[in-house]
Short mmCIF file of C-alpha atoms in Angstrom, two decimals:
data_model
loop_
_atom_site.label_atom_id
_atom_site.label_comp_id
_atom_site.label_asym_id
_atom_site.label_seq_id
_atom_site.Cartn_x
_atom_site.Cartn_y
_atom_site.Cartn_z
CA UNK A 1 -76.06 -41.62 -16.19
CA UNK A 2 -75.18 -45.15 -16.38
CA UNK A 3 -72.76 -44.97 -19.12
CA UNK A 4 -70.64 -42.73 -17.10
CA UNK A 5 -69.86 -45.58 -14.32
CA UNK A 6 -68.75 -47.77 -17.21
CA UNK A 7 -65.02 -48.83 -16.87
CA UNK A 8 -65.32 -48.51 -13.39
CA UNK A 9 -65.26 -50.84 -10.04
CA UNK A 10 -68.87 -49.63 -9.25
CA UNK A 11 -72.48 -50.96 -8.63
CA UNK A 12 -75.56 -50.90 -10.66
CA UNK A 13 -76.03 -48.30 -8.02
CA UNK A 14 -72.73 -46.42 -9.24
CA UNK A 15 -71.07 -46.58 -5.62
CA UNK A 16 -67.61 -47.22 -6.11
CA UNK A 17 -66.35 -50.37 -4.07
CA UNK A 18 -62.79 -50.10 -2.02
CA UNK A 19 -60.12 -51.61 -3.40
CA UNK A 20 -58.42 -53.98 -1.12
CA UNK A 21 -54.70 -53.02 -0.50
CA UNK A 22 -52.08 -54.72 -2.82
CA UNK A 23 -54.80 -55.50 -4.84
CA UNK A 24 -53.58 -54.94 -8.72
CA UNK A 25 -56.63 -53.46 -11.14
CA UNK A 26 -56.48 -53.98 -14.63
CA UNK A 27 -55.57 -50.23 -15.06
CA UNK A 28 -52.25 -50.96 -13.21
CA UNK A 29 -49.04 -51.17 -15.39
CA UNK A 30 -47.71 -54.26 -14.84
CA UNK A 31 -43.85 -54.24 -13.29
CA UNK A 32 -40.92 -55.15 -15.66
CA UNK A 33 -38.26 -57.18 -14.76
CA UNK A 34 -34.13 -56.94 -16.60
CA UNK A 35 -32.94 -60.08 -18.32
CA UNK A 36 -29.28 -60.31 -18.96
CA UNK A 37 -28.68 -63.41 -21.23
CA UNK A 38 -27.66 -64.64 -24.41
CA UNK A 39 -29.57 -64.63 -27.68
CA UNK A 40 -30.29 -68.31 -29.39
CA UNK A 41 -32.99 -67.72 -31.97
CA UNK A 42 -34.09 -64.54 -34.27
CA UNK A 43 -37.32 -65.45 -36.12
CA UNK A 44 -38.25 -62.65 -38.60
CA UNK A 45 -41.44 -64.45 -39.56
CA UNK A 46 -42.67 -63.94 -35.97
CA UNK A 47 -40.82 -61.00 -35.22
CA UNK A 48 -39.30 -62.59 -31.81
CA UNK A 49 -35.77 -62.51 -30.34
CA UNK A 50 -35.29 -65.77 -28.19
CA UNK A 51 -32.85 -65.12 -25.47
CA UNK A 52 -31.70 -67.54 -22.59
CA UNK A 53 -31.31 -65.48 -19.43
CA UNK A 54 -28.21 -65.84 -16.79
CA UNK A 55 -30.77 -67.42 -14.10
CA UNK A 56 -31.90 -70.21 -17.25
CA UNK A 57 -34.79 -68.77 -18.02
CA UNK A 58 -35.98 -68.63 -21.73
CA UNK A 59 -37.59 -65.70 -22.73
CA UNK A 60 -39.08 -64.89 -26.35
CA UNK A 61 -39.01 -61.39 -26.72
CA UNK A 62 -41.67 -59.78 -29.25
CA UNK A 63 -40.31 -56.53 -31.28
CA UNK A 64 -42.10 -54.12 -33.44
CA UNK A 65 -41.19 -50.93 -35.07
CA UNK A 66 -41.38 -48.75 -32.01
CA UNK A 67 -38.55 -50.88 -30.68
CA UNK A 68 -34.96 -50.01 -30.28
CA UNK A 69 -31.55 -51.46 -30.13
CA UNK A 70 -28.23 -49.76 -29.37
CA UNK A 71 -24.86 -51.72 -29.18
CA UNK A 72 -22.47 -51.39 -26.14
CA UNK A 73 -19.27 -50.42 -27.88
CA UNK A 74 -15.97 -53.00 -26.08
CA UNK A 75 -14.93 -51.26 -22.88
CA UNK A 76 -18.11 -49.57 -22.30
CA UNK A 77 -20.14 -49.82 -19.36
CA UNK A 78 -22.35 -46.51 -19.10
CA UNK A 79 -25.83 -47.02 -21.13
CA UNK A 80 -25.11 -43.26 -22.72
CA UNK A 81 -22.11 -44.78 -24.66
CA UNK A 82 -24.41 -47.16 -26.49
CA UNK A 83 -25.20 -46.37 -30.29
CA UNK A 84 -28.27 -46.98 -32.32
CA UNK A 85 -27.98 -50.45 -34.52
CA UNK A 86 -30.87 -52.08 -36.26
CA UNK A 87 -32.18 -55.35 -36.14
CA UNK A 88 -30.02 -57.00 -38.71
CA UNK A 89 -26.84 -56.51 -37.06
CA UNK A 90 -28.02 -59.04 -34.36
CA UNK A 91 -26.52 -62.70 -34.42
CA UNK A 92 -26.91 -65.46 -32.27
CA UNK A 93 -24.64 -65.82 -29.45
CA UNK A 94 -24.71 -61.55 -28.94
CA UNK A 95 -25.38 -60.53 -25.23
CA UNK A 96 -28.37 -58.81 -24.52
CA UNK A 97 -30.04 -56.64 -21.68
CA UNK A 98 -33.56 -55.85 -21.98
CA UNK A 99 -36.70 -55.47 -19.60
CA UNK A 100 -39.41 -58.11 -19.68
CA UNK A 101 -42.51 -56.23 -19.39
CA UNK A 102 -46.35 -58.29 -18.97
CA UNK A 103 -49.02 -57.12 -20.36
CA UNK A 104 -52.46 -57.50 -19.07
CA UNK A 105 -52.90 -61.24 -20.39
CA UNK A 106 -50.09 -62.05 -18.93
CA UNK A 107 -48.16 -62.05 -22.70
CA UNK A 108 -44.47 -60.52 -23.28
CA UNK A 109 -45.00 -56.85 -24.14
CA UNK A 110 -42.51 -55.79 -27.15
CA UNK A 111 -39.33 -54.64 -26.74
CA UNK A 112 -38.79 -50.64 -26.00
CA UNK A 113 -34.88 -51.00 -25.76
CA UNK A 114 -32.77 -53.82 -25.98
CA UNK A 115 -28.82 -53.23 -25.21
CA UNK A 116 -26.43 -55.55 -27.26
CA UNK A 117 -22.75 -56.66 -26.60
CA UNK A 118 -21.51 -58.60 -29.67
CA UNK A 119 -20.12 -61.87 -29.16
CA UNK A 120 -16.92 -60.72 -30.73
CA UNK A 121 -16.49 -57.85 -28.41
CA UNK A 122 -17.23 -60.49 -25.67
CA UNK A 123 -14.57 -62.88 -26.98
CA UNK A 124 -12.04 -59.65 -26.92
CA UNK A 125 -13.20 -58.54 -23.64
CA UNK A 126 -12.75 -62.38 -22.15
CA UNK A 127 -8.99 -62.72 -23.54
CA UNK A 128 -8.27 -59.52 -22.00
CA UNK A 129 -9.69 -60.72 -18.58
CA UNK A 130 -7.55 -63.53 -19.19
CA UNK A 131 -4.27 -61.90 -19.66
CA UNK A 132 -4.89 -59.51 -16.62
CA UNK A 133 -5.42 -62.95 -14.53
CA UNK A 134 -2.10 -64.22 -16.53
CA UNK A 135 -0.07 -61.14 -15.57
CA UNK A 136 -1.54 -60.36 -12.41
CA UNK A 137 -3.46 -62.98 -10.85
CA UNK A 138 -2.13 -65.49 -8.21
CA UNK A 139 -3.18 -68.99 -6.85
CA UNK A 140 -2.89 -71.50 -3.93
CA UNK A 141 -4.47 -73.61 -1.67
CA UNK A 142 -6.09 -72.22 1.51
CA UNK A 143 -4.25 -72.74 4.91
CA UNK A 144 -6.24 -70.31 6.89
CA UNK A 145 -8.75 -67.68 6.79
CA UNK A 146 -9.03 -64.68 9.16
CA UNK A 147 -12.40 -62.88 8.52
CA UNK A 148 -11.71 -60.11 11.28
CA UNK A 149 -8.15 -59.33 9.50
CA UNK A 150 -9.73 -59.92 5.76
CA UNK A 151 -7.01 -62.04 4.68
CA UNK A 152 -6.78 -65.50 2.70
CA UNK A 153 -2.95 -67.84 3.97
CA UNK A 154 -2.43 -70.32 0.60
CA UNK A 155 0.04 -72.19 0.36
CA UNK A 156 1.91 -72.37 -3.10
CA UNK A 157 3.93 -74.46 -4.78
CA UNK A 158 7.35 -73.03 -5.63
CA UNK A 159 10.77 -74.63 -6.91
CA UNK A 160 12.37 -74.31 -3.39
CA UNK A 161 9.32 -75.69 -2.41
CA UNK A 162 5.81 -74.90 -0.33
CA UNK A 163 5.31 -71.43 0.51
CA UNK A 164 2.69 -69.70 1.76
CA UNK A 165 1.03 -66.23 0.66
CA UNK A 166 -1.08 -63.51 2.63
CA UNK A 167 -4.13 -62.14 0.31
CA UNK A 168 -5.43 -58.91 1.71
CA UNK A 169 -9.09 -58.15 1.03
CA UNK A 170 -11.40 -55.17 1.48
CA UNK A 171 -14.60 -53.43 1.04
CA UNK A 172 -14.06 -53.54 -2.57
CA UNK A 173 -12.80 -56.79 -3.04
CA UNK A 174 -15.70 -59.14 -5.21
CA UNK A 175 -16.16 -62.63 -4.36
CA UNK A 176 -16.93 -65.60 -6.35
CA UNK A 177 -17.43 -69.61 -5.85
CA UNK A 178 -17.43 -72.05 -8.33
CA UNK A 179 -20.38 -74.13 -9.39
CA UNK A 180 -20.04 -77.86 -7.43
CA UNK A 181 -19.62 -79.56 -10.70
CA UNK A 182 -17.79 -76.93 -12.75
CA UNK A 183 -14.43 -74.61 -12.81
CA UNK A 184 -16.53 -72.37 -15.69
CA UNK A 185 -15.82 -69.07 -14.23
CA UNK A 186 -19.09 -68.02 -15.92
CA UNK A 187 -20.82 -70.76 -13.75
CA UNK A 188 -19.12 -68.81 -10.67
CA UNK A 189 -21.63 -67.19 -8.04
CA UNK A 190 -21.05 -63.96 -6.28
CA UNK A 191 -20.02 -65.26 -2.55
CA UNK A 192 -18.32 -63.54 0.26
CA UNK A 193 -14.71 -64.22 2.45
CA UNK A 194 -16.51 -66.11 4.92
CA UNK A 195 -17.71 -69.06 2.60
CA UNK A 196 -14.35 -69.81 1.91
CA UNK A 197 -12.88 -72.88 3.59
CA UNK A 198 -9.65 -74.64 4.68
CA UNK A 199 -8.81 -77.14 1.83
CA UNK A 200 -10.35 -75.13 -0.86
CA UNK A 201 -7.99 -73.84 -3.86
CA UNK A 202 -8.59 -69.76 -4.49
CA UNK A 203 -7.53 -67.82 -7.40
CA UNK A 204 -7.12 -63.80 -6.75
CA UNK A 205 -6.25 -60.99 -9.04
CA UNK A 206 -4.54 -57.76 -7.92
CA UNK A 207 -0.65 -56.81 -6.66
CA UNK A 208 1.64 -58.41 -4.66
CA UNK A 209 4.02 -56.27 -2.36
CA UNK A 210 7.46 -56.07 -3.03
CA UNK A 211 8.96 -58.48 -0.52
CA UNK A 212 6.54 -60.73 -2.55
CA UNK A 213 5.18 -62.27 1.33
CA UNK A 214 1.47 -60.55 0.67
CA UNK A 215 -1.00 -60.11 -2.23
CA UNK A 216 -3.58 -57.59 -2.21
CA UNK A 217 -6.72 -58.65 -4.24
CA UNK A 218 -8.92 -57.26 -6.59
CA UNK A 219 -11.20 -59.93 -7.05
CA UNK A 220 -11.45 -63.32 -5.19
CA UNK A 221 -12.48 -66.86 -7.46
CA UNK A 222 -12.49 -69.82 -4.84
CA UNK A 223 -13.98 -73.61 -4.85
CA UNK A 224 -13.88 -76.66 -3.03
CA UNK A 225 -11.98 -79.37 -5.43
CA UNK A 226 -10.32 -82.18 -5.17
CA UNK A 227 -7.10 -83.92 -6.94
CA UNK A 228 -6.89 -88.10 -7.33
CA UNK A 229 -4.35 -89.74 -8.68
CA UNK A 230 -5.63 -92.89 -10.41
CA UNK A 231 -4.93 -95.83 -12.29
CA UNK A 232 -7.38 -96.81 -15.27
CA UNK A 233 -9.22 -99.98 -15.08
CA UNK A 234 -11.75 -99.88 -17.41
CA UNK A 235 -13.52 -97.37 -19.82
CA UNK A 236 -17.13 -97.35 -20.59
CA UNK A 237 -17.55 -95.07 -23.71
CA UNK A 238 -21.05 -96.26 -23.87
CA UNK A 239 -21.85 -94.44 -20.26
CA UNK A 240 -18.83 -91.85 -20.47
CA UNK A 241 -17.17 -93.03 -17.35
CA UNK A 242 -14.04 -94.55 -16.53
CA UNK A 243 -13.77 -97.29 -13.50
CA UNK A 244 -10.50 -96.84 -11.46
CA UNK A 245 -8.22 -97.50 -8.45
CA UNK A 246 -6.66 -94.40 -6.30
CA UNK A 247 -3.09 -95.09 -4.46
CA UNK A 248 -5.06 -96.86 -2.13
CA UNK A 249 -6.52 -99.34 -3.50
CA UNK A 250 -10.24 -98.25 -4.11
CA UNK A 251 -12.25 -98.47 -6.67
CA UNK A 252 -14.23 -95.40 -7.88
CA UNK A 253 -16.15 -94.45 -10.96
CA UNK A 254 -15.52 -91.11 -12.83
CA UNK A 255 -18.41 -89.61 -14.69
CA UNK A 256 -17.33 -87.81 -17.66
CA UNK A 257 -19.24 -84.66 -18.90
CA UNK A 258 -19.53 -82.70 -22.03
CA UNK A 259 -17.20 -80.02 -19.70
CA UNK A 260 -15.18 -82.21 -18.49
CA UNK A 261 -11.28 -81.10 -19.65
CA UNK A 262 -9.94 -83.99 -21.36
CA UNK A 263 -5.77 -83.76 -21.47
CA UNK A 264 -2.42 -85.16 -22.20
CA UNK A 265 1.09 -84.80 -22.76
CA UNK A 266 2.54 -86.03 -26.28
CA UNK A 267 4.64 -89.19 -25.75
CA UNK A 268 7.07 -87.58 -27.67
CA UNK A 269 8.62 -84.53 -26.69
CA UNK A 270 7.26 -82.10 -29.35
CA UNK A 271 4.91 -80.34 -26.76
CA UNK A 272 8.08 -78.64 -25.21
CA UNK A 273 10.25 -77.57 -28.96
CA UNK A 274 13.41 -76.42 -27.93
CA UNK A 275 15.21 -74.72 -25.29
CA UNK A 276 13.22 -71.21 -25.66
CA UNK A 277 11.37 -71.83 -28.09
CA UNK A 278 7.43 -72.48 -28.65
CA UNK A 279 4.98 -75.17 -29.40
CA UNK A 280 2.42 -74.52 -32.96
CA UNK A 281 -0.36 -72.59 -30.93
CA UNK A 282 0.83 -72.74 -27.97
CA UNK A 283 1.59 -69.70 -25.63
CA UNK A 284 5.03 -67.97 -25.76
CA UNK A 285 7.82 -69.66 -23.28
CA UNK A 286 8.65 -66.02 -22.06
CA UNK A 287 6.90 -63.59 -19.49
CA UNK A 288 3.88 -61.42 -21.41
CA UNK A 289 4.88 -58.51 -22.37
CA UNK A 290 6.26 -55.66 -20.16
CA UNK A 291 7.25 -58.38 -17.28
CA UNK A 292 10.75 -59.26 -16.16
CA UNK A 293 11.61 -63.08 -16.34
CA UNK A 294 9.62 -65.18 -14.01
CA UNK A 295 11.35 -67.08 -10.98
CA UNK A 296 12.47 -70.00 -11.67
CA UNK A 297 11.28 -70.11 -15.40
CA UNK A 298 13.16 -72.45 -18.01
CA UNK A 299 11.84 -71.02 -20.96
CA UNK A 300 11.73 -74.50 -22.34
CA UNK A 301 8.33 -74.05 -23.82
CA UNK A 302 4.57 -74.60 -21.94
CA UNK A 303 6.21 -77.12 -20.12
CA UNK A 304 9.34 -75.42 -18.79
CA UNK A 305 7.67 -71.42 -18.53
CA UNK A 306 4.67 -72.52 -15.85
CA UNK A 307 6.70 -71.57 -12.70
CA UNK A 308 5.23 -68.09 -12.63
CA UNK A 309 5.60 -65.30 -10.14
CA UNK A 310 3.37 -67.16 -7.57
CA UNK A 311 4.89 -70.37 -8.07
CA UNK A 312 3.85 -73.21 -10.13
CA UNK A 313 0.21 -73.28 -12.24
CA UNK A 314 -0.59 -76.87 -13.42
CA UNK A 315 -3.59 -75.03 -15.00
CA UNK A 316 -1.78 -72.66 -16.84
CA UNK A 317 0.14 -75.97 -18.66
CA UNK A 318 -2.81 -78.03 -18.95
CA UNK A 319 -4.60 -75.49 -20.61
CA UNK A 320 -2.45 -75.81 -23.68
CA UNK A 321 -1.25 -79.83 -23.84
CA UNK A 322 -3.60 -81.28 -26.46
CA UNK A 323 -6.97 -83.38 -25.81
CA UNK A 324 -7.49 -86.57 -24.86
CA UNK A 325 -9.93 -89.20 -26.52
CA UNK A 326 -11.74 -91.45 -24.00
CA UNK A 327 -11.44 -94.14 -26.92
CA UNK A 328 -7.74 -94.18 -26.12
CA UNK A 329 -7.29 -94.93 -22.44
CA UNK A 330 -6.31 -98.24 -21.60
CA UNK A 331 -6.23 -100.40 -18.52
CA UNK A 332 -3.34 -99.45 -16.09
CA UNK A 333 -3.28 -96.22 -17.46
CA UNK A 334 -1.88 -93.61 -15.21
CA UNK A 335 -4.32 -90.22 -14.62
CA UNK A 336 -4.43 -87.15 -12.64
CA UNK A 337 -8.07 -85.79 -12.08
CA UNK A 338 -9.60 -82.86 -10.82
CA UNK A 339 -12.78 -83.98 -9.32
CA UNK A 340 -16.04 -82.42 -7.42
CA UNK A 341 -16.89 -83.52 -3.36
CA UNK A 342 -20.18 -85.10 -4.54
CA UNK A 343 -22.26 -86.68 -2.02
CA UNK A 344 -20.78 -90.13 -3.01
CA UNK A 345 -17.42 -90.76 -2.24
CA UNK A 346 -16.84 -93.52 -4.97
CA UNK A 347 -18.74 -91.53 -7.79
CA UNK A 348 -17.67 -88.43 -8.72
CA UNK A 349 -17.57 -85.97 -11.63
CA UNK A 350 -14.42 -85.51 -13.32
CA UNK A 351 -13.95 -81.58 -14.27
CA UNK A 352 -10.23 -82.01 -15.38
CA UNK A 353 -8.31 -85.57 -16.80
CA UNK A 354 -4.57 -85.67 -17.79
CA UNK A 355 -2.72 -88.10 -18.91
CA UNK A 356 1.06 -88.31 -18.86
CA UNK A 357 1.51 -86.07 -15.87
CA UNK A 358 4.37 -88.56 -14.39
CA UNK A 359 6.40 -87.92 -17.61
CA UNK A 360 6.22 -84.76 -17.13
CA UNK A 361 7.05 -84.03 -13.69
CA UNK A 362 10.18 -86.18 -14.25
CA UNK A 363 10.80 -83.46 -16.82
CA UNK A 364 10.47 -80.33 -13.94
CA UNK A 365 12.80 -81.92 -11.91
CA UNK A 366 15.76 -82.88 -14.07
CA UNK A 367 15.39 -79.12 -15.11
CA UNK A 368 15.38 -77.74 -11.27
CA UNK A 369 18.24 -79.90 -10.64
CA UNK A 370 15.86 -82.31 -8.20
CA UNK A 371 14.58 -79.27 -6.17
CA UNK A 372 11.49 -78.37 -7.58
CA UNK A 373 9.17 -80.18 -5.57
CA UNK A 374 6.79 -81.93 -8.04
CA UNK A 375 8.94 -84.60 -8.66
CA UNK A 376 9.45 -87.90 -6.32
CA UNK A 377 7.66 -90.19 -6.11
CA UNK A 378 4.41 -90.49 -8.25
CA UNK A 379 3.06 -87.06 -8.86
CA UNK A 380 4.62 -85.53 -6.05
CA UNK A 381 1.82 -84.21 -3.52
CA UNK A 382 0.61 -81.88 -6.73
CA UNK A 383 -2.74 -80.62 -6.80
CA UNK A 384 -4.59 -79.75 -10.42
CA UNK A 385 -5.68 -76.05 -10.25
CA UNK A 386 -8.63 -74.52 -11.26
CA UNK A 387 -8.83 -72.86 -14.39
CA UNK A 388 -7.91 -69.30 -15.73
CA UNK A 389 -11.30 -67.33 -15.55
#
């Protein structure tokens, strides 16, 4: 009789104690939990996947031949349009979905199903994101925000100057903040209208109505930036940061990161080619494709095609003038930097550096005839942007 109470939460006696609620017993299956991430390491030898999840978590996910893989095919969402792939057709840098499941000892339990984006697909699927935002997508700095009315005021620089745009949001409307010390749009969080501030500079893509005086929005990318205009006075390559003065007078350090955008325009005027033409790798001077001609664009280039149909995008230019070396600033040197609020006022992080900016705006306003409001004195009141997500 005694072998019959073996396995079980009994007494020599064979009554069976209560289990306490909530308590788990070994017989339990322990709960799974989905990591979305990015693979980094395949080890055949120890048949493991490495991947580092969204939240920075590293997991090394066993496999064995019950596992499966299936591919989701560019443009796909729905798990029944995956297809079957094997193993091989893996490579570092893929994006993966898969559910980490515990066994009893507390170990990673193989894989059952692991869905795979390839990083190609994901470079395709990011420079389509990019274009929609290029065609469609607007920007400005926030004036006002109405929570009961769901609508974002920004103000926008144009060539007859500052005006200022209504975006509409709704139920359906997704919300996103950048990281403090980053304009990544993968660093964005999801956020909601009534985190966004006064001050801060928003990005939105969707339509604008016909009078052009409102903007409904799709999707809502916001953060809380700020733009100095500085004068080097020394660079410490050693410690990546660069000591300098702001149009006041004071002295603040900028920290340089391994994301911090490093820019400037050519001394010479090759970044702009001629009238209509188009800088070696550079984007084309004219509207994309399917668009009428932009207000107020030149076509003269980067330089003279970034008054778009919201007005003008420094980010859209500085995405395509060609890097900077910290080895070659030099005392006196005059920058424009997008910078983080960090807790100290004379230390920040520098997301975005540019050098040459005041060249450049003399440029703008010889071409708008003196009207286009980033020219004047110094740099003009202008603001850096954030990045294209």
């Amino acid at each position: 009789m005694a072998s019959c109470l073996v396995g079980n939460p009994a007494t020599a006696t064979g009554r069976i104690h209560p289990v306490t609620p909530g308590q788990e017993t070994p017989a339990q299956a322990p709960a799974s939990v989905t990591v979305i991430g990015t693979v980094t390491d395949l080890d055949i030898e120890t048949s493991t996947i490495t991947v580092k999840s969204d939240t920075g978590e590293v997991v090394v996910f066993p496999y064995d031949d019950k596992s499966q893989f299936k591919r989701l095919p560019l443009g796909k969402t729905a798990m029944a349009d995956a297809v079957p792939i094997t193993l091989a057709e893996i490579e570092l840098g893929d994006r993966v979905t898969a559910k980490k499941r515990l066994t009893p000892t507390g170990s990673v339990a193989p894989i059952t199903l692991m869905i795979v984006m390839s990083k190609g697909d994901i470079a395709k699927k990011q420079e389509i994101e990019r274009a929609a935002w290029r065609e469609r997508g607007t920007f400005g700095k926030v004036t006002a925000v109405d929570p009961a009315k769901r609508t974002i005021t920004v103000s926008q620089r144009t060539r007859e100057g500052l005006k200022e745009l209504t975006i509409v949001t709704n139920d359906k409307t997704t919300f996103r903040r950048y990281a403090p010390d980053s304009v990544k749009f993968s660093d964005a969080q999801p956020s909601r209208l009534e985190a966004i501030r006064v001050g801060d500079q928003v990005r939105a893509l969707g339509k604008r109505n016909e009078d052009g005086t409102s903007y409904e929005a799709e999707q809502v990318v916001f953060g809380t930036f700020k733009t100095l205009s500085v004068t080097v006075v020394n660079v410490n390559a050693d410690s990546q940061e660069i000591t300098a003065r702001d149009d006041s007078g004071a002295t603040l350090t900028l920290r340089i990161t391994p994301d911090s955008n490093l820019k400037q325009v050519p001394e010479q005027g090759g970044f702009f080619g001629p009238p209509g033409g188009q800088r070696p790798g550079g984007p084309p001077s004219g509207p994309p494709a399917g668009e009428g001609p932009r207000p107020g664009g030149t076509g003269g280039g980067p330089g003279g095609g970034r008054f778009m149909a919201g007005g003008f995008d420094p980010a859209a230019l500085i995405e395509f003038l060609p890097p900077l070396q910290l080895s070659e600033l030099k005392p006196e040197t005059k920058l424009l930097v997008l910078t983080t609020e960090g807790a100290t006022p004379n230390r920040v992080t520098a997301i975005t550096v540019v050098k040459g900016l005041d060249t450049l705006f003399a440029r703008f306003a010889r071409q708008a005839g003196g009207a286009a409001g980033v020219g004047g004195g110094g740099f003009g009141g202008l603001e850096l942007g954030i990045g294209l997500p």
